Amino acid sequence: EDGAFDADQCRAVLEAGRPRGVVPCGLGARDTLRLEAALPLYGHELSETISPLEAGLSRFVRLQKPGFIGKEALAGQAAGPARMRCGIMLDDRGIAREGAQVLAEGRVVGEVTSGTMSPTLNRAVALALVEADFAAPGRAVTVVVRGKPLAAHTVPLPFYKRPRTGAL
């Protein structure tokens, strides 16, 4: 009635999905999958201070659409925002977490917005908001984790894309 799943419904879903490998998971697993797919999360990669253009979501922004209420706020970024979301893969051992500084050319160029160990890739990955000049794949960067500089590099997004098989 209220749209909530009860325990019996959860068990029924798990039982029906068991032949296809359905297993329960928590928010941590969901967040890891989100990060591997490079999906932005509000409050991390998108917020009142991170625009859709900075977050790499320009395909959803129509500045020329009549009545678009965000036009004025985004007009200054139409030619290209000063900072951009990018993917980072760590080369050194460690996990970059939200707030970790991203360095390049001896200075801070951005900050990690989300990071984790990718079980699919068996590598530490992170999303970061960096100066646009440093967002392109293949850039050597350093991520500061617990005061320790770790070698890393920028990579194309998404980190992982599931091969299409037709049906689930």
PDB file of C-alpha atoms in Angstrom:
ATOM      1  CA  GLU A   1       0.000   0.000   0.000  1.00  0.00           C
ATOM      2  CA  ASP A   2       2.689   2.494   0.986  1.00  0.00           C
ATOM      3  CA  GLY A   3       5.152   1.280  -1.664  1.00  0.00           C
ATOM      4  CA  ALA A   4       7.509  -0.288   0.898  1.00  0.00           C
ATOM      5  CA  PHE A   5       8.931  -3.763   0.384  1.00  0.00           C
ATOM      6  CA  ASP A   6       8.316  -6.130   3.283  1.00  0.00           C
ATOM      7  CA  ALA A   7      10.545  -9.060   4.308  1.00  0.00           C
ATOM      8  CA  ASP A   8       8.392 -11.657   2.523  1.00  0.00           C
ATOM      9  CA  GLN A   9       8.562  -9.686  -0.742  1.00  0.00           C
ATOM     10  CA  CYS A  10      12.345  -9.366  -0.405  1.00  0.00           C
ATOM     11  CA  ARG A  11      12.690 -13.126   0.119  1.00  0.00           C
ATOM     12  CA  ALA A  12      10.448 -13.770  -2.913  1.00  0.00           C
ATOM     13  CA  VAL A  13      12.571 -11.506  -5.122  1.00  0.00           C
ATOM     14  CA  LEU A  14      15.807 -13.157  -3.952  1.00  0.00           C
ATOM     15  CA  GLU A  15      14.362 -16.647  -4.493  1.00  0.00           C
ATOM     16  CA  ALA A  16      13.071 -15.796  -7.974  1.00  0.00           C
ATOM     17  CA  GLY A  17      16.412 -14.253  -8.911  1.00  0.00           C
ATOM     18  CA  ARG A  18      18.648 -16.951  -7.404  1.00  0.00           C
ATOM     19  CA  PRO A  19      19.011 -18.875 -10.722  1.00  0.00           C
ATOM     20  CA  ARG A  20      20.343 -15.679 -12.296  1.00  0.00           C
ATOM     21  CA  GLY A  21      22.768 -14.927  -9.470  1.00  0.00           C
ATOM     22  CA  VAL A  22      20.691 -12.322  -7.628  1.00  0.00           C
ATOM     23  CA  VAL A  23      22.072 -11.749  -4.134  1.00  0.00           C
ATOM     24  CA  PRO A  24      21.359  -9.078  -1.516  1.00  0.00           C
ATOM     25  CA  CYS A  25      23.676  -6.110  -1.312  1.00  0.00           C
ATOM     26  CA  GLY A  26      24.056  -2.965   0.740  1.00  0.00           C
ATOM     27  CA  LEU A  27      24.651   0.699   0.047  1.00  0.00           C
ATOM     28  CA  GLY A  28      28.418   0.177  -0.180  1.00  0.00           C
ATOM     29  CA  ALA A  29      27.983  -2.282  -3.055  1.00  0.00           C
ATOM     30  CA  ARG A  30      25.531   0.041  -4.773  1.00  0.00           C
ATOM     31  CA  ASP A  31      27.949   2.937  -4.432  1.00  0.00           C
ATOM     32  CA  THR A  32      30.832   0.861  -5.839  1.00  0.00           C
ATOM     33  CA  LEU A  33      28.741  -0.064  -8.877  1.00  0.00           C
ATOM     34  CA  ARG A  34      27.710   3.578  -9.294  1.00  0.00           C
ATOM     35  CA  LEU A  35      31.316   4.658  -9.187  1.00  0.00           C
ATOM     36  CA  GLU A  36      32.512   1.998 -11.652  1.00  0.00           C
ATOM     37  CA  ALA A  37      29.827   3.207 -14.064  1.00  0.00           C
ATOM     38  CA  ALA A  38      30.884   6.850 -13.358  1.00  0.00           C
ATOM     39  CA  LEU A  39      27.352   7.869 -12.433  1.00  0.00           C
ATOM     40  CA  PRO A  40      27.337  11.198 -10.586  1.00  0.00           C
ATOM     41  CA  LEU A  41      25.806  11.307  -7.120  1.00  0.00           C
ATOM     42  CA  TYR A  42      24.175  14.487  -5.889  1.00  0.00           C
ATOM     43  CA  GLY A  43      26.260  15.966  -3.103  1.00  0.00           C
ATOM     44  CA  HIS A  44      29.456  14.503  -4.568  1.00  0.00           C
ATOM     45  CA  GLU A  45      29.774  14.986  -8.342  1.00  0.00           C
ATOM     46  CA  LEU A  46      26.798  17.327  -8.662  1.00  0.00           C
ATOM     47  CA  SER A  47      25.623  19.932  -6.167  1.00  0.00           C
ATOM     48  CA  GLU A  48      24.656  23.555  -5.728  1.00  0.00           C
ATOM     49  CA  THR A  49      28.346  24.374  -6.279  1.00  0.00           C
ATOM     50  CA  ILE A  50      29.051  21.822  -9.055  1.00  0.00           C
ATOM     51  CA  SER A  51      27.121  22.515 -12.249  1.00  0.00           C
ATOM     52  CA  PRO A  52      25.810  19.895 -14.673  1.00  0.00           C
ATOM     53  CA  LEU A  53      28.381  21.160 -17.203  1.00  0.00           C
ATOM     54  CA  GLU A  54      31.240  20.651 -14.740  1.00  0.00           C
ATOM     55  CA  ALA A  55      29.850  17.214 -13.898  1.00  0.00           C
ATOM     56  CA  GLY A  56      30.020  16.159 -17.551  1.00  0.00           C
ATOM     57  CA  LEU A  57      26.257  16.198 -18.033  1.00  0.00           C
ATOM     58  CA  SER A  58      26.105  18.739 -20.869  1.00  0.00           C
ATOM     59  CA  ARG A  59      24.027  16.339 -22.987  1.00  0.00           C
ATOM     60  CA  PHE A  60      21.157  17.012 -20.576  1.00  0.00           C
ATOM     61  CA  VAL A  61      21.478  20.809 -20.683  1.00  0.00           C
ATOM     62  CA  ARG A  62      19.629  22.802 -23.357  1.00  0.00           C
ATOM     63  CA  LEU A  63      20.729  26.415 -22.961  1.00  0.00           C
ATOM     64  CA  GLN A  64      18.710  27.456 -26.037  1.00  0.00           C
ATOM     65  CA  LYS A  65      15.455  25.893 -24.859  1.00  0.00           C
ATOM     66  CA  PRO A  66      12.831  28.609 -24.272  1.00  0.00           C
ATOM     67  CA  GLY A  67      12.099  28.992 -20.587  1.00  0.00           C
ATOM     68  CA  PHE A  68      15.187  27.074 -19.400  1.00  0.00           C
ATOM     69  CA  ILE A  69      15.488  28.373 -15.835  1.00  0.00           C
ATOM     70  CA  GLY A  70      19.194  27.520 -15.477  1.00  0.00           C
ATOM     71  CA  LYS A  71      20.321  29.457 -18.543  1.00  0.00           C
ATOM     72  CA  GLU A  72      21.622  32.518 -16.720  1.00  0.00           C
ATOM     73  CA  ALA A  73      23.503  30.459 -14.122  1.00  0.00           C
ATOM     74  CA  LEU A  74      25.206  28.286 -16.769  1.00  0.00           C
ATOM     75  CA  ALA A  75      25.765  30.893 -19.493  1.00  0.00           C
ATOM     76  CA  GLY A  76      29.293  31.647 -18.292  1.00  0.00           C
ATOM     77  CA  GLN A  77      30.230  27.965 -18.632  1.00  0.00           C
ATOM     78  CA  ALA A  78      28.730  27.409 -22.093  1.00  0.00           C
ATOM     79  CA  ALA A  79      32.103  27.717 -23.838  1.00  0.00           C
ATOM     80  CA  GLY A  80      33.595  25.276 -21.356  1.00  0.00           C
ATOM     81  CA  PRO A  81      33.701  25.231 -17.573  1.00  0.00           C
ATOM     82  CA  ALA A  82      36.915  26.039 -15.706  1.00  0.00           C
ATOM     83  CA  ARG A  83      36.775  22.665 -13.941  1.00  0.00           C
ATOM     84  CA  MET A  84      35.526  19.252 -15.015  1.00  0.00           C
ATOM     85  CA  ARG A  85      34.718  15.849 -13.577  1.00  0.00           C
ATOM     86  CA  CYS A  86      37.272  13.224 -14.550  1.00  0.00           C
ATOM     87  CA  GLY A  87      38.165   9.634 -13.817  1.00  0.00           C
ATOM     88  CA  ILE A  88      41.334   8.802 -11.915  1.00  0.00           C
ATOM     89  CA  MET A  89      43.000   5.418 -11.537  1.00  0.00           C
ATOM     90  CA  LEU A  90      45.629   5.061  -8.843  1.00  0.00           C
ATOM     91  CA  ASP A  91      48.974   3.589  -9.827  1.00  0.00           C
ATOM     92  CA  ASP A  92      50.235   3.363  -6.234  1.00  0.00           C
ATOM     93  CA  ARG A  93      48.574   1.311  -3.528  1.00  0.00           C
ATOM     94  CA  GLY A  94      45.847   3.194  -1.632  1.00  0.00           C
ATOM     95  CA  ILE A  95      42.271   4.379  -1.955  1.00  0.00           C
ATOM     96  CA  ALA A  96      41.413   7.990  -2.730  1.00  0.00           C
ATOM     97  CA  ARG A  97      38.396   9.164  -0.788  1.00  0.00           C
ATOM     98  CA  GLU A  98      36.168  12.218  -1.035  1.00  0.00           C
ATOM     99  CA  GLY A  99      38.102  15.401  -0.319  1.00  0.00           C
ATOM    100  CA  ALA A 100      41.552  14.070  -1.254  1.00  0.00           C
ATOM    101  CA  GLN A 101      43.600  16.670  -3.113  1.00  0.00           C
ATOM    102  CA  VAL A 102      44.586  16.089  -6.743  1.00  0.00           C
ATOM    103  CA  LEU A 103      47.970  17.565  -7.672  1.00  0.00           C
ATOM    104  CA  ALA A 104      49.647  18.152 -11.022  1.00  0.00           C
ATOM    105  CA  GLU A 105      52.649  20.208 -12.004  1.00  0.00           C
ATOM    106  CA  GLY A 106      53.446  20.752  -8.334  1.00  0.00           C
ATOM    107  CA  ARG A 107      50.145  22.336  -7.301  1.00  0.00           C
ATOM    108  CA  VAL A 108      46.575  21.476  -6.293  1.00  0.00           C
ATOM    109  CA  VAL A 109      44.387  21.217  -9.415  1.00  0.00           C
ATOM    110  CA  GLY A 110      41.313  19.579  -7.915  1.00  0.00           C
ATOM    111  CA  GLU A 111      39.681  17.313  -5.399  1.00  0.00           C
ATOM    112  CA  VAL A 112      38.342  13.757  -5.309  1.00  0.00           C
ATOM    113  CA  THR A 113      34.544  13.637  -5.125  1.00  0.00           C
ATOM    114  CA  SER A 114      34.156   9.841  -4.765  1.00  0.00           C
ATOM    115  CA  GLY A 115      36.629   6.980  -4.592  1.00  0.00           C
ATOM    116  CA  THR A 116      36.811   3.271  -3.854  1.00  0.00           C
ATOM    117  CA  MET A 117      38.508  -0.004  -4.654  1.00  0.00           C
ATOM    118  CA  SER A 118      36.928  -1.391  -7.818  1.00  0.00           C
ATOM    119  CA  PRO A 119      36.396  -5.137  -7.420  1.00  0.00           C
ATOM    120  CA  THR A 120      35.673  -5.433 -11.142  1.00  0.00           C
ATOM    121  CA  LEU A 121      38.952  -3.773 -12.162  1.00  0.00           C
ATOM    122  CA  ASN A 122      40.948  -4.774  -9.067  1.00  0.00           C
ATOM    123  CA  ARG A 123      42.225  -1.177  -8.923  1.00  0.00           C
ATOM    124  CA  ALA A 124      41.506   1.904  -6.874  1.00  0.00           C
ATOM    125  CA  VAL A 125      39.424   4.405  -8.863  1.00  0.00           C
ATOM    126  CA  ALA A 126      38.073   7.858  -8.136  1.00  0.00           C
ATOM    127  CA  LEU A 127      35.975  10.612  -9.625  1.00  0.00           C
ATOM    128  CA  ALA A 128      37.418  14.078  -9.180  1.00  0.00           C
ATOM    129  CA  LEU A 129      36.610  17.663 -10.017  1.00  0.00           C
ATOM    130  CA  VAL A 130      39.759  19.199 -11.508  1.00  0.00           C
ATOM    131  CA  GLU A 131      40.795  22.225 -13.531  1.00  0.00           C
ATOM    132  CA  ALA A 132      39.619  21.577 -17.091  1.00  0.00           C
ATOM    133  CA  ASP A 133      43.188  21.508 -18.470  1.00  0.00           C
ATOM    134  CA  PHE A 134      43.933  18.437 -16.334  1.00  0.00           C
ATOM    135  CA  ALA A 135      40.737  16.439 -16.972  1.00  0.00           C
ATOM    136  CA  ALA A 136      41.725  14.751 -20.254  1.00  0.00           C
ATOM    137  CA  PRO A 137      42.539  11.017 -20.074  1.00  0.00           C
ATOM    138  CA  GLY A 138      46.214  10.135 -19.844  1.00  0.00           C
ATOM    139  CA  ARG A 139      47.332  12.956 -17.533  1.00  0.00           C
ATOM    140  CA  ALA A 140      49.745  12.030 -14.748  1.00  0.00           C
ATOM    141  CA  VAL A 141      48.439  13.300 -11.417  1.00  0.00           C
ATOM    142  CA  THR A 142      49.122  12.765  -7.728  1.00  0.00           C
ATOM    143  CA  VAL A 143      46.395  12.109  -5.183  1.00  0.00           C
ATOM    144  CA  VAL A 144      47.142  12.890  -1.539  1.00  0.00           C
ATOM    145  CA  VAL A 145      45.751  10.125   0.681  1.00  0.00           C
ATOM    146  CA  ARG A 146      46.213  10.557   4.444  1.00  0.00           C
ATOM    147  CA  GLY A 147      49.089  12.954   3.803  1.00  0.00           C
ATOM    148  CA  LYS A 148      50.853  10.576   1.419  1.00  0.00           C
ATOM    149  CA  PRO A 149      51.200  11.469  -2.293  1.00  0.00           C
ATOM    150  CA  LEU A 150      50.137   8.575  -4.539  1.00  0.00           C
ATOM    151  CA  ALA A 151      50.846   8.341  -8.259  1.00  0.00           C
ATOM    152  CA  ALA A 152      47.749   8.199 -10.448  1.00  0.00           C
ATOM    153  CA  HIS A 153      46.512   9.085 -13.909  1.00  0.00           C
ATOM    154  CA  THR A 154      43.312  10.304 -15.509  1.00  0.00           C
ATOM    155  CA  VAL A 155      41.264   7.794 -17.475  1.00  0.00           C
ATOM    156  CA  PRO A 156      38.196   7.802 -19.747  1.00  0.00           C
ATOM    157  CA  LEU A 157      34.787   7.351 -18.148  1.00  0.00           C
ATOM    158  CA  PRO A 158      33.065   5.121 -17.347  1.00  0.00           C
ATOM    159  CA  PHE A 159      35.657   2.987 -15.580  1.00  0.00           C
ATOM    160  CA  TYR A 160      33.640  -0.102 -16.485  1.00  0.00           C
ATOM    161  CA  LYS A 161      30.824  -0.692 -18.917  1.00  0.00           C
ATOM    162  CA  ARG A 162      29.033  -4.032 -18.818  1.00  0.00           C
ATOM    163  CA  PRO A 163      29.010  -5.808 -22.184  1.00  0.00           C
ATOM    164  CA  ARG A 164      25.563  -5.903 -23.758  1.00  0.00           C
ATOM    165  CA  THR A 165      24.124  -9.418 -23.787  1.00  0.00           C
ATOM    166  CA  GLY A 166      20.563  -8.672 -24.846  1.00  0.00           C
ATOM    167  CA  ALA A 167      18.627  -9.980 -21.859  1.00  0.00           C
ATOM    168  CA  LEU A 168      19.242  -9.989 -18.139  1.00  0.00           C
TER     169      LEU A 168
END
